[in-house]
Coordinates of C-alpha atoms in Angstrom, one line a residue:
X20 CA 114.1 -4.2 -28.8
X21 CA 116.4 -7.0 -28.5
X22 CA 115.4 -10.2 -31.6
X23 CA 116.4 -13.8 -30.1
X24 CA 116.3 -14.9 -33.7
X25 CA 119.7 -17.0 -34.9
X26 CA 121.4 -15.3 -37.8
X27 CA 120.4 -18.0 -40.1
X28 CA 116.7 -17.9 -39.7
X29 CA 114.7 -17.7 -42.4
X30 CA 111.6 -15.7 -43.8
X31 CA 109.4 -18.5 -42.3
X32 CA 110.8 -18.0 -38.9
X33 CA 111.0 -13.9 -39.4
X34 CA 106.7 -14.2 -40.5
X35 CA 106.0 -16.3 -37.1
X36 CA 108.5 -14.2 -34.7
X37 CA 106.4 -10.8 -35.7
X38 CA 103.2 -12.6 -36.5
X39 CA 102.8 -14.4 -33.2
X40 CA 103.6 -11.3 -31.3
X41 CA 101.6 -9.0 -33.2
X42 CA 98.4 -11.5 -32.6
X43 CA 99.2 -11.3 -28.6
X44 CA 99.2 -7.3 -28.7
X45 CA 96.1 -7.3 -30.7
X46 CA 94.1 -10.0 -27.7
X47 CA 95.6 -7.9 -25.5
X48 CA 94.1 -4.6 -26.9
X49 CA 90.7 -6.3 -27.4
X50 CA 90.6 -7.5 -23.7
X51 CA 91.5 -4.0 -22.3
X52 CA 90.3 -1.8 -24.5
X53 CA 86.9 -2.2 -23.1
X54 CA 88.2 -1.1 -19.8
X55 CA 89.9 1.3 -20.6
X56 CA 87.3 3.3 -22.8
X57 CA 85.6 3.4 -19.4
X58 CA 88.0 5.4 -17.6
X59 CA 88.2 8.4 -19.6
X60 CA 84.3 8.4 -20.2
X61 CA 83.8 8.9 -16.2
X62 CA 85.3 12.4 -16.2
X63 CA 82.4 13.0 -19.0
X64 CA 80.7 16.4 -17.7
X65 CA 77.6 15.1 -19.8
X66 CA 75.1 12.6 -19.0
X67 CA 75.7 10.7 -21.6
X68 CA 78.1 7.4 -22.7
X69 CA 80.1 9.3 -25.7
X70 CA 82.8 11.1 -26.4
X71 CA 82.1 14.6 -27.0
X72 CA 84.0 17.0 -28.9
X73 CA 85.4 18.5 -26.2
X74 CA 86.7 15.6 -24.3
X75 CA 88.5 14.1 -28.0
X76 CA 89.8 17.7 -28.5
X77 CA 90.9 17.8 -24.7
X78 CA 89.3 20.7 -23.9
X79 CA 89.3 21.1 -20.1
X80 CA 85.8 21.9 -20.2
X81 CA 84.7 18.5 -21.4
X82 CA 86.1 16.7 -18.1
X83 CA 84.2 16.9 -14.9
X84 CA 84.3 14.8 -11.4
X85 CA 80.6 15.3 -11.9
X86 CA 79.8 11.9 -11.4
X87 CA 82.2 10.9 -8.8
X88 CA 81.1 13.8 -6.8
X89 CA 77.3 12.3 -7.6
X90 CA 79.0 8.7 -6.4
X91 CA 80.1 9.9 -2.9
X92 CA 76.8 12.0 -2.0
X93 CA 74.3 9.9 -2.9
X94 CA 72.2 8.2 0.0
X95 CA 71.7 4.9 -2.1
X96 CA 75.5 4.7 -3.8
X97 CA 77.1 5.3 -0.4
X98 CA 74.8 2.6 1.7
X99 CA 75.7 0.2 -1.4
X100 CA 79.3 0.9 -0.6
X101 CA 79.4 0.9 2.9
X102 CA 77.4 -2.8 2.7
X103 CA 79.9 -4.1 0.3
X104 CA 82.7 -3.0 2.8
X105 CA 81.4 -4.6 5.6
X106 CA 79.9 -7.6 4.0
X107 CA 83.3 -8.4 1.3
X108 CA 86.1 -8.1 4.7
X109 CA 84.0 -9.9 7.1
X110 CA 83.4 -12.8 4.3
X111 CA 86.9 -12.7 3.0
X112 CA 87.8 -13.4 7.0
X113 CA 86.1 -16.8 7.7
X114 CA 86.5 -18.0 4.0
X115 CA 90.7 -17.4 4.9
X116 CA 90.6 -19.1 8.2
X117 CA 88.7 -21.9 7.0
X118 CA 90.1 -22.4 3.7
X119 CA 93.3 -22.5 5.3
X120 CA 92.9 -25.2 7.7
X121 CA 91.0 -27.0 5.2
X122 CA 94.3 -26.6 3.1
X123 CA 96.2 -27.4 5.8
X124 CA 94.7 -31.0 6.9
X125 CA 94.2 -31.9 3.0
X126 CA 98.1 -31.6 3.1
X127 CA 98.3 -34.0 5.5
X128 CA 99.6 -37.5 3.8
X129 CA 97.3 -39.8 6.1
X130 CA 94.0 -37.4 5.2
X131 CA 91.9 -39.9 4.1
X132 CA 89.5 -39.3 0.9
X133 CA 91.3 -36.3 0.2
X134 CA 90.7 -36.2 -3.3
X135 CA 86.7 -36.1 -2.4
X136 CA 86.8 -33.6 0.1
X137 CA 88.9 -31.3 -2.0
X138 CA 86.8 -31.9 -4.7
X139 CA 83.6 -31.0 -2.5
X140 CA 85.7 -27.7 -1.3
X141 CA 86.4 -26.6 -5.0
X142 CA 82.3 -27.5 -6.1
X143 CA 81.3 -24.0 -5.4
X144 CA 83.6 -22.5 -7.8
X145 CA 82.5 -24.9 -10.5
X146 CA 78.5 -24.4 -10.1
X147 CA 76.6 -21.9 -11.9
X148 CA 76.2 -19.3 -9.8
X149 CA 72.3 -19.1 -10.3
X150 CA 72.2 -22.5 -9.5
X151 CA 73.8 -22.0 -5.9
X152 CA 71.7 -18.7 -5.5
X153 CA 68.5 -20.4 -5.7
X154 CA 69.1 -23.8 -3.8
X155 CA 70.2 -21.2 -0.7
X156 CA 67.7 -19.2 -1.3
X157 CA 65.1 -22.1 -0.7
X158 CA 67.4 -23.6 2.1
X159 CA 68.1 -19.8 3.7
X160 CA 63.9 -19.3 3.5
X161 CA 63.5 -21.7 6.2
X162 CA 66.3 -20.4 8.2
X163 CA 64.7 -17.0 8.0
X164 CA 68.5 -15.6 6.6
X165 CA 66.7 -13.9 3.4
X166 CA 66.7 -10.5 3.8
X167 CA 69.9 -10.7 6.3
X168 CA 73.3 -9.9 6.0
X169 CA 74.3 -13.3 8.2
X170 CA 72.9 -15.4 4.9
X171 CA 74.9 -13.2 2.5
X172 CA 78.2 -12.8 4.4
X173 CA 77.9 -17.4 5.0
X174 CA 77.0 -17.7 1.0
X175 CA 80.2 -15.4 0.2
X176 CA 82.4 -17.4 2.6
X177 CA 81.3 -20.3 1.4
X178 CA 81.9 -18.8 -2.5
X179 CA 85.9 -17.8 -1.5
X180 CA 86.7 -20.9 0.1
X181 CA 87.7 -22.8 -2.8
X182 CA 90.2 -19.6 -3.8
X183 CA 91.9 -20.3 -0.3
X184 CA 91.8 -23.8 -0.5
X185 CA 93.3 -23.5 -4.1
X186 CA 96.3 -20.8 -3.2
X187 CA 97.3 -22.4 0.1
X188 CA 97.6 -25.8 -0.9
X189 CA 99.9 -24.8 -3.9
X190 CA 102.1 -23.2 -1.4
X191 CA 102.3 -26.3 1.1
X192 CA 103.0 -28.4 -2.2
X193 CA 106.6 -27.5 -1.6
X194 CA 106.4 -26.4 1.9
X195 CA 109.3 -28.8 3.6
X196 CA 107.9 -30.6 6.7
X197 CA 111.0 -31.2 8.3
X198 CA 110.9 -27.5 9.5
X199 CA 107.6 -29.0 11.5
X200 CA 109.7 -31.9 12.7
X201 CA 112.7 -29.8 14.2
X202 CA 110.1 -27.2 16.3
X203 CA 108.5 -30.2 17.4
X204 CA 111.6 -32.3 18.8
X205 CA 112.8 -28.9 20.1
X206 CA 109.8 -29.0 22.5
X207 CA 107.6 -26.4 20.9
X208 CA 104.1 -27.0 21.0
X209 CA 102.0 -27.7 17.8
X210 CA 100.2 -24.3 18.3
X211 CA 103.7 -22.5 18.5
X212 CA 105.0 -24.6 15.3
X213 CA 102.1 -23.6 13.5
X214 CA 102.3 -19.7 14.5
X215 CA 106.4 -19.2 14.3
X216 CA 107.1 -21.6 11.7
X217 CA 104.2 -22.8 9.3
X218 CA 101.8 -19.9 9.1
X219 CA 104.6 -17.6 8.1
X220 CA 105.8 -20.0 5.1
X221 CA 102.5 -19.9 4.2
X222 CA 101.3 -16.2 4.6
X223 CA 101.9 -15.3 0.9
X224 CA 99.6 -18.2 0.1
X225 CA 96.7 -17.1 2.9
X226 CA 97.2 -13.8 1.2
X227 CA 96.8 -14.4 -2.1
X228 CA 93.4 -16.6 -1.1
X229 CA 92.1 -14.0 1.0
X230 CA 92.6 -11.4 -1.6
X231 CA 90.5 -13.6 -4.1
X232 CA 88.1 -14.4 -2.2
X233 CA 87.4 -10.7 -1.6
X234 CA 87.2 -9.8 -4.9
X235 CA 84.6 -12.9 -5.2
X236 CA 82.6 -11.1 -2.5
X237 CA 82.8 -7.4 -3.3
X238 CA 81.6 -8.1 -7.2
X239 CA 79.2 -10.7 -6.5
X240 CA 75.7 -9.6 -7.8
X241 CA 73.8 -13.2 -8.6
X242 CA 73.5 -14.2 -4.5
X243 CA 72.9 -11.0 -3.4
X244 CA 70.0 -10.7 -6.3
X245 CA 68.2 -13.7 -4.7
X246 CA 69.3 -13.1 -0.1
X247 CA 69.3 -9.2 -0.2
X248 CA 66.6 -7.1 0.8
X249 CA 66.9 -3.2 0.4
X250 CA 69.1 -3.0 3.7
X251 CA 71.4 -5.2 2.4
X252 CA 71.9 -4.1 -1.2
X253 CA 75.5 -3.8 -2.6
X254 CA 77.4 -2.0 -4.6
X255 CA 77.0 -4.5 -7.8
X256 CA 73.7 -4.9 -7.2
X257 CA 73.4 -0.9 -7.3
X258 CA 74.8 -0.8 -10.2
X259 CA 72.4 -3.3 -11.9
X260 CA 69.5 -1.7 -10.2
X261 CA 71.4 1.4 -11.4
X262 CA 71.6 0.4 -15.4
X263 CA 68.0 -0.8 -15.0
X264 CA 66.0 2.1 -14.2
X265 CA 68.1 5.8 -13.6
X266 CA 71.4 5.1 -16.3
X267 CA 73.8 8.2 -16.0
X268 CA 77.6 7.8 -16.2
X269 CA 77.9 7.4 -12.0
X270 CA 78.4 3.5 -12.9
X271 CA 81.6 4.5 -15.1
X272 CA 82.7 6.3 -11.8
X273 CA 82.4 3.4 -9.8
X274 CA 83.6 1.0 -12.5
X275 CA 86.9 2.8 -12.8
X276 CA 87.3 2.9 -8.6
X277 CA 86.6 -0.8 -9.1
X278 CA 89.2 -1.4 -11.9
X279 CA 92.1 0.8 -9.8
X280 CA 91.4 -1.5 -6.9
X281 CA 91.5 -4.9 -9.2
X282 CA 95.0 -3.6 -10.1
X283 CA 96.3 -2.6 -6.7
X284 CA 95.1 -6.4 -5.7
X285 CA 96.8 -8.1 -9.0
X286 CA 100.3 -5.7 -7.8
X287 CA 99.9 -7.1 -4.1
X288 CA 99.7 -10.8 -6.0
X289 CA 102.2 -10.0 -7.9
X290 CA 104.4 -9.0 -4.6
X291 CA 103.5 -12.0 -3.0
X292 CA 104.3 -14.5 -6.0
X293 CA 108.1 -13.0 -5.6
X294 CA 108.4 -13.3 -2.0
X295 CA 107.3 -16.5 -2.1
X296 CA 109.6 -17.5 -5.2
X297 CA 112.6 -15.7 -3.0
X298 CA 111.6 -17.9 -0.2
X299 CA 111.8 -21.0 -2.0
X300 CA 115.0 -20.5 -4.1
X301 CA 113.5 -19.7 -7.4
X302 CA 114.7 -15.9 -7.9

């Protein structure tokens, strides 16, 4: 391990160098140790949340797919899942599109009042999420969109937007117009600019949005709580229903398929921050 201490530092300076880094390791182990108790304790071939001999003495016989096996042939898990999957893309699909012209005219220098309209984009990631779920559901009651996957799949959209809004505008902040300016006296129409010059500039940026606002959608539980009738229920809300009433160690199952796609999303993220850094000069 390579110390970018001078030669003539002190014990001071020696105290802080370790100290500081040994307090970042420890947060770091208290914010994933959580998670990662979880993983291990899914392959439990018991019903129960503990570590059995077996398992700590890594006995073969204390690890199971039990409860994954449980996961995928279960009636009420699967329909949880399938909803989720059709709910969380088609959400994630009109929160990118609009986010991103909504990005894209807020860049715009003659937009006027843009800092209230992006302010009134970002709201819905600043309200409490109970708050929002009841004022729809009063609003949605009216519209007859309880009970119906159209009111969830408009409240989710309407929850992402703000991560698109938020993602895309960072990456026009250094997007260089002038690009615009030469398709434009070239003769190329403003649809043709926008497809084969600006929407690739800003892809990593519609990405990164789109993959947020999924993630908004697939582990939203408070909205669906208040909208979703039996037909629609998801997989969060299957869980809750799930650590409510019938408690078994399928929720670690699912919990751990969750927390493997979190991390394939937060490596794609990661992709995309250095293509877009390569892009713009900084690596």
């Amino acid at each position: 391990m390579k110390i970018n201490l001078p030669p003539y530092a002190g014990p001071a300076q020696w105290l802080w160098y370790f100290g500081f880094r040994g307090f970042c390791i420890m947060v770091l182990i208290f914010l994933m140790l959580p998670l990662l108790i979880i993983i291990p304790l899914s392959f439990t071939s018991t019903p129960y949340f503990v570590f059995t001999h077996k398992m700590l003495t890594l006995d073969p016989a204390g690890y199971s797919l039990r409860w994954y096996h449980h996961l995928f042939t279960d009636p009420s898990w699967m329909h949880a899942i399938r909803n989720s999957f059709i709910i969380a893309p088609i959400a994630t699909l009109i929160a990118t599109i609009l986010g991103t012209l909504a990005a894209l005219g807020l860049s715009r220098s003659h937009m006027p009042l843009k800092q209230f309209i992006s302010s009134l984009l970002i709201l819905p990631m600043v309200v409490p999420l109970i708050i929002t779920a009841t004022a729809v559901f009063f609003y949605f009651s009216s519209l007859h969109l309880v009970n119906t996957y159209i009111g969830i799949i408009i409240v989710h959209s309407i929850l992402g937007i703000p991560f698109v809004v938020i993602t895309v505008t960072a990456t026009l902040a250094g997007f260089d117009y002038q690009l615009v300016r030469a398709s434009q006296s070239m003769g190329a129409s403003p649809w043709y600019t926008f497809f084969k010059v600006t929407m690739p500039l800003v892809m990593p940026g519609i990405i990164s949005g789109a993959l947020f606002a999924f993630m908004t959608s697939f582990d939203e539980v408070v909205v669906v709580m208040f909208l979703a009738g039996p037909e629609q229920r998801t997989l969060p809300l299957q869980m809750w229903v799930n650590l409510r009433y019938n408690i078994n160690p399928t929720i670690l199952a699912i919990a751990t398929l969750i927390i493997l796609l979190s991390v394939v999303m937060l490596l794609t993220l990661e992709l995309l921050r250095r293509r877009n850094a390569r892009m713009r000069g900084l690596e």
